[in-house]
Tab-separated table of C-alpha atoms in Angstrom:
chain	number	residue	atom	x	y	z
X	7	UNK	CA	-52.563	36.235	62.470
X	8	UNK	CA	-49.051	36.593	60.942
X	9	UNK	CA	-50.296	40.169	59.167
X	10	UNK	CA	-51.293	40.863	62.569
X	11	UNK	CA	-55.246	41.117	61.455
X	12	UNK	CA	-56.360	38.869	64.288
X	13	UNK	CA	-54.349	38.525	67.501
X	14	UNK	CA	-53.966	34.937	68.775
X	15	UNK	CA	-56.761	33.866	71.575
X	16	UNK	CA	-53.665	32.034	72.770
X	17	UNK	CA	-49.821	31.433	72.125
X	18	UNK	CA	-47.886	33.609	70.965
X	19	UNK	CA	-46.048	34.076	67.200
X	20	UNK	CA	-42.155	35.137	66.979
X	21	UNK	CA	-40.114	37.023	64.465
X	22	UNK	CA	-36.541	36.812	64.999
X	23	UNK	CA	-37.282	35.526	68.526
X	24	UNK	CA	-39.855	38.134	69.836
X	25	UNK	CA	-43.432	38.300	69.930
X	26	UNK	CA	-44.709	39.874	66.861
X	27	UNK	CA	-46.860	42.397	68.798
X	28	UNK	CA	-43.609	43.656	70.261
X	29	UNK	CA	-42.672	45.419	67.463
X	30	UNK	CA	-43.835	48.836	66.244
X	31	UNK	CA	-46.279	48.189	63.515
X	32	UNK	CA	-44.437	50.484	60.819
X	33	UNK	CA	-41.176	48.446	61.568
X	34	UNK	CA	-43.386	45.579	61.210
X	35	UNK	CA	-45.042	45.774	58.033
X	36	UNK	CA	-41.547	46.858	56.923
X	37	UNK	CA	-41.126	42.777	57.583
X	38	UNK	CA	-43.771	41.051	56.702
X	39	UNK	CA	-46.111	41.730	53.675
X	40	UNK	CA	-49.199	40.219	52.555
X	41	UNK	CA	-50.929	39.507	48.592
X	42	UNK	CA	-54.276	38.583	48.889
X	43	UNK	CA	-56.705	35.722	47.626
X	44	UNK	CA	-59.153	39.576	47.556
X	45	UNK	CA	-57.289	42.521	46.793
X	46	UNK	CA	-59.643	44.660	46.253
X	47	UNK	CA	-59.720	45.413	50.317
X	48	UNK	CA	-55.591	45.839	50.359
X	49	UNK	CA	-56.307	49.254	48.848
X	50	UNK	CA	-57.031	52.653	50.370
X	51	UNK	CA	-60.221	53.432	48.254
X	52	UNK	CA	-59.541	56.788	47.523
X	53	UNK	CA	-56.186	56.955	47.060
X	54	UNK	CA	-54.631	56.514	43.514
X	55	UNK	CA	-52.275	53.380	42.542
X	56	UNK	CA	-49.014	55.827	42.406
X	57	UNK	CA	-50.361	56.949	45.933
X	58	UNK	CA	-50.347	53.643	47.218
X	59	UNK	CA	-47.206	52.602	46.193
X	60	UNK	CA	-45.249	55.975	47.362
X	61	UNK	CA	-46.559	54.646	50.868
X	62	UNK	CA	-45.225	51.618	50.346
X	63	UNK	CA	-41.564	53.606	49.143
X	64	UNK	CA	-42.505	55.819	52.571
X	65	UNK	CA	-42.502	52.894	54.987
X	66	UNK	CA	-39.641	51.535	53.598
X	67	UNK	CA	-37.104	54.719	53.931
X	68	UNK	CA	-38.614	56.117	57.150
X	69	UNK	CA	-37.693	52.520	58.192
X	70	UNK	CA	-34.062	53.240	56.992
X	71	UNK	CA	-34.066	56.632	58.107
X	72	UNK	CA	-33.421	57.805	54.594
X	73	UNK	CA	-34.577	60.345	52.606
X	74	UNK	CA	-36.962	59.825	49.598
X	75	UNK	CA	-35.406	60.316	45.819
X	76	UNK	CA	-38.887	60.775	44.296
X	77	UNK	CA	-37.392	60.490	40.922
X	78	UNK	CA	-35.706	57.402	41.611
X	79	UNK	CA	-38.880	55.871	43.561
X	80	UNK	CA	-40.795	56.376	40.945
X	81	UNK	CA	-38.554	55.039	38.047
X	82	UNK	CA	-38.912	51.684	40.618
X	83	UNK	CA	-42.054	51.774	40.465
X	84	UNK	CA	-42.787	52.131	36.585
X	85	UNK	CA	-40.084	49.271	36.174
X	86	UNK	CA	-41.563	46.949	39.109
X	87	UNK	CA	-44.970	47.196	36.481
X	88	UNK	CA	-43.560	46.873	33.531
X	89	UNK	CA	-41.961	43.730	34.868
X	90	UNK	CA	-45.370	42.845	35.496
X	91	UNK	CA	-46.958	43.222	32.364
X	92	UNK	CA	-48.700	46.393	33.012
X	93	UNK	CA	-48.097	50.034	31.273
X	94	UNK	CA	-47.417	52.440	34.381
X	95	UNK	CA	-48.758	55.468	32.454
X	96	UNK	CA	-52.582	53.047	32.386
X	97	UNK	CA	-52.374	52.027	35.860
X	98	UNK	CA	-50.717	55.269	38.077
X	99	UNK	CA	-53.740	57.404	38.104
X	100	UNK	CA	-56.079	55.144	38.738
X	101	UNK	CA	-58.158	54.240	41.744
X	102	UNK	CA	-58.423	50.540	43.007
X	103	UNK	CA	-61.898	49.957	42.013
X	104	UNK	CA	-60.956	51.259	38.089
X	105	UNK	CA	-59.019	48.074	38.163
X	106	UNK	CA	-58.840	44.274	37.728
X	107	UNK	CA	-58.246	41.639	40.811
X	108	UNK	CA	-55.318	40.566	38.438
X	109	UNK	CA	-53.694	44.284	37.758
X	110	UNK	CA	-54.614	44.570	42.034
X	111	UNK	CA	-52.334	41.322	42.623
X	112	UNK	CA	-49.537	42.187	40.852
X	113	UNK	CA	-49.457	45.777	42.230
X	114	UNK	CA	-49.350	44.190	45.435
X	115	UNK	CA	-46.158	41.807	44.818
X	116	UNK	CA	-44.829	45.142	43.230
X	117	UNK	CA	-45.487	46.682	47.097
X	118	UNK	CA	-43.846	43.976	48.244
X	119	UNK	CA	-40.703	44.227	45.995
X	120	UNK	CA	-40.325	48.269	46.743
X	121	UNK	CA	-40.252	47.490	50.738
X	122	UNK	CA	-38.322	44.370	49.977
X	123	UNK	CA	-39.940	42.339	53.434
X	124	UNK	CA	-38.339	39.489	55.088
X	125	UNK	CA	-41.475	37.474	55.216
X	126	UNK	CA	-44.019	37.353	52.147
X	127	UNK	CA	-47.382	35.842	53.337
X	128	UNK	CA	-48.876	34.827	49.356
X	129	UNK	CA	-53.159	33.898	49.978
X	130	UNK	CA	-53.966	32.646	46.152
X	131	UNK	CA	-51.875	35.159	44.645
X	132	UNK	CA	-52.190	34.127	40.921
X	133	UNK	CA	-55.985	33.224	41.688
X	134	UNK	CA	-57.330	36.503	39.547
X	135	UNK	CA	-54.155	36.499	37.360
X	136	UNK	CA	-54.844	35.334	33.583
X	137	UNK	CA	-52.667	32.196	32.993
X	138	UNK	CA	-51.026	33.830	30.148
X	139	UNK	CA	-48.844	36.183	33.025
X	140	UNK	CA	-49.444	33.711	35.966
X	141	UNK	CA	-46.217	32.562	35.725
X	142	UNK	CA	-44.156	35.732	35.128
X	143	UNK	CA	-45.728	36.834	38.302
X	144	UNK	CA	-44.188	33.333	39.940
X	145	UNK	CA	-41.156	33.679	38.541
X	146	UNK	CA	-40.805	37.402	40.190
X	147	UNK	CA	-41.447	36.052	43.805
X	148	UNK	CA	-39.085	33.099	42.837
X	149	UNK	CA	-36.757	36.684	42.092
X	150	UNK	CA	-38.057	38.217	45.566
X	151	UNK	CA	-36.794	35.319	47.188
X	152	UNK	CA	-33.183	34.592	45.585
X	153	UNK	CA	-32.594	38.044	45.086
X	154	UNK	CA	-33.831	39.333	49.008
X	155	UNK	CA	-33.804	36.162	50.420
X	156	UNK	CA	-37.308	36.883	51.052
X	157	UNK	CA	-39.635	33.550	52.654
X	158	UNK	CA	-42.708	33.096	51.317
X	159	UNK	CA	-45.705	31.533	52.687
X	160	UNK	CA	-47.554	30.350	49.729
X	161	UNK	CA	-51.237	29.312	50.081
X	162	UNK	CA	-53.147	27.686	47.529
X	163	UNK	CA	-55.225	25.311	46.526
X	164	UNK	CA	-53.546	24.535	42.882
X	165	UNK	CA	-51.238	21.581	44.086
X	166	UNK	CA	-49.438	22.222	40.441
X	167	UNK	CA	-48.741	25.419	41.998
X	168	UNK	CA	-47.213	24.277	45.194
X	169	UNK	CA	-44.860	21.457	43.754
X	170	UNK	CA	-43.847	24.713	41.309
X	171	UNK	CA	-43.046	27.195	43.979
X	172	UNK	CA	-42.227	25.305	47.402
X	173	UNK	CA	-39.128	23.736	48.866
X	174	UNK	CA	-41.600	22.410	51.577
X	175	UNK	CA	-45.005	21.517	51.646
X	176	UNK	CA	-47.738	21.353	54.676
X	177	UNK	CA	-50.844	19.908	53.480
X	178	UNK	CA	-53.531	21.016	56.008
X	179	UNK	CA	-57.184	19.630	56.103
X	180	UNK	CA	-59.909	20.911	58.040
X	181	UNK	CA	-57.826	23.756	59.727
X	182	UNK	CA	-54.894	21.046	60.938
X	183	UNK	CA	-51.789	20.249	59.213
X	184	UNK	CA	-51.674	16.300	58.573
X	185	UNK	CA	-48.481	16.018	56.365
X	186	UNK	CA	-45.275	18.774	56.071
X	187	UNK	CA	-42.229	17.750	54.448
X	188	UNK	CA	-39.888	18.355	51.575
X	189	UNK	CA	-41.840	18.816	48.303
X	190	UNK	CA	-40.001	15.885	46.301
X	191	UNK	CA	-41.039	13.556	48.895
X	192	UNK	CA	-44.770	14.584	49.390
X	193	UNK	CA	-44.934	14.281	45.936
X	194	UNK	CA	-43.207	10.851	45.231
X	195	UNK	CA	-43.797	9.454	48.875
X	196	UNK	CA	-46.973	10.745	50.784
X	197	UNK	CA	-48.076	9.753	53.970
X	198	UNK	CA	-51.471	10.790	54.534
X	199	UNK	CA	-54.661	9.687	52.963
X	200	UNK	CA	-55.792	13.061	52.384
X	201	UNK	CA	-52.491	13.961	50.429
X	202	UNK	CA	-52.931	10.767	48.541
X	203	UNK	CA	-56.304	12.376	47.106
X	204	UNK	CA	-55.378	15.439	46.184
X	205	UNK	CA	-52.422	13.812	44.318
X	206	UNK	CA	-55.343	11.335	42.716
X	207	UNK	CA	-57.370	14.221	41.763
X	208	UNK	CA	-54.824	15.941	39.841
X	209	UNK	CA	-55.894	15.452	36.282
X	210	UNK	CA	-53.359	13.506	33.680
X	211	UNK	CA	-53.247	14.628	30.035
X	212	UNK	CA	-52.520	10.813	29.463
X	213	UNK	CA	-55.481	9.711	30.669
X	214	UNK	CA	-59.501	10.479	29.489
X	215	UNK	CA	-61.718	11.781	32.254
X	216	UNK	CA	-64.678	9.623	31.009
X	217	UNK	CA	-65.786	7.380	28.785
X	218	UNK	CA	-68.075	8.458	25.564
């Protein structure tokens, strides 16, 4: 509902104290971006990677009223990759579908870094990232946040993951939240039964699963 994909049946959701369906969707999407747990449908299928990403440069200058440096966009754009762990010259010319979920979720934080949104909502972002660059690819919305004081709404079901990335945790269960808070004290402190588990089920590296 906060991408604007499904309008509330009721309520309403505010940005900057108006209703989110108030604003102009091009101004909106200029403020709130998505990565998704499934990439693969984030993508125009017939448009190339370099494609995609000039749309993203688009929306962000016709936003500004500016005028597009082509040479400059794309020198962001081969940077925001390389940051990423991908070659630009592999990944430009390609279509979606010639392409990993991992390579799809880090060209969408690199969408996200070009248009620079005030609002990042993160579904499982890492979830089809190899662990060897999962964390490079944290540490870069860690960057999108100091840097553009960009929030981020991180979901996931890797607990290690929230206690690495979140000043504040919700814990939801069966579509309701039962426990929000600072992280340290969800962590050290927890309230709910539910939270307990989850912390319970965390495996320990000082401790065997099972006896032989």
């Amino acid at each position: 509902m906060i991408l604007r994909l499904v309008k509330p049946s009721s309520g309403s959701i505010l940005l900057h104290g108006r209703d989110i369906y108030s604003y102009p969707i091009e101004l909106y999407y200029t403020m709130v971006q998505g990565i998704f747990q499934d990439p693969y449908t984030s993508f125009n299928p017939v448009k190339t990677i370099l494609d995609s990403l000039m749309d993203a440069v688009s929306l962000k200058f016709k936003a500004g009223n500016k005028k597009i440096n082509k040479v400059e966009s794309l020198k962001t754009v081969e940077s925001l990759l390389l940051k990423l762990g991908m070659n630009p010259s592999d990944i430009l010319a390609k279509y979606p579908h010639e392409l990993s979920g991992g390579q799809l979720q880090r060209i969408l934080l690199a969408r996200a870094f070009i248009i620079e949104p005030e609002l990042l909502l993160a579904d499982e972002p890492t979830s089809m990232i190899d662990a060897s660059t999962r964390m490079a690819v944290l540490d870069m919305m860690f960057q999108l946040n100091r840097e553009k004081a960009t929030s981020i709404v991180f979901i996931t079901h890797d607990l290690s993951q929230a206690f690495y990335v979140a000043d504040k945790i919700a814990i939801m269960y069966r579509g309701r939240i039962v426990e929000y808070g600072e992280r340290d004290e969800i962590l050290s402190n927890p309230k709910s039964d539910y939270t307990r588990q989850l912390l319970s089920s965390i495996p320990k590296l000082s401790e065997r699963w099972f006896k032989i």
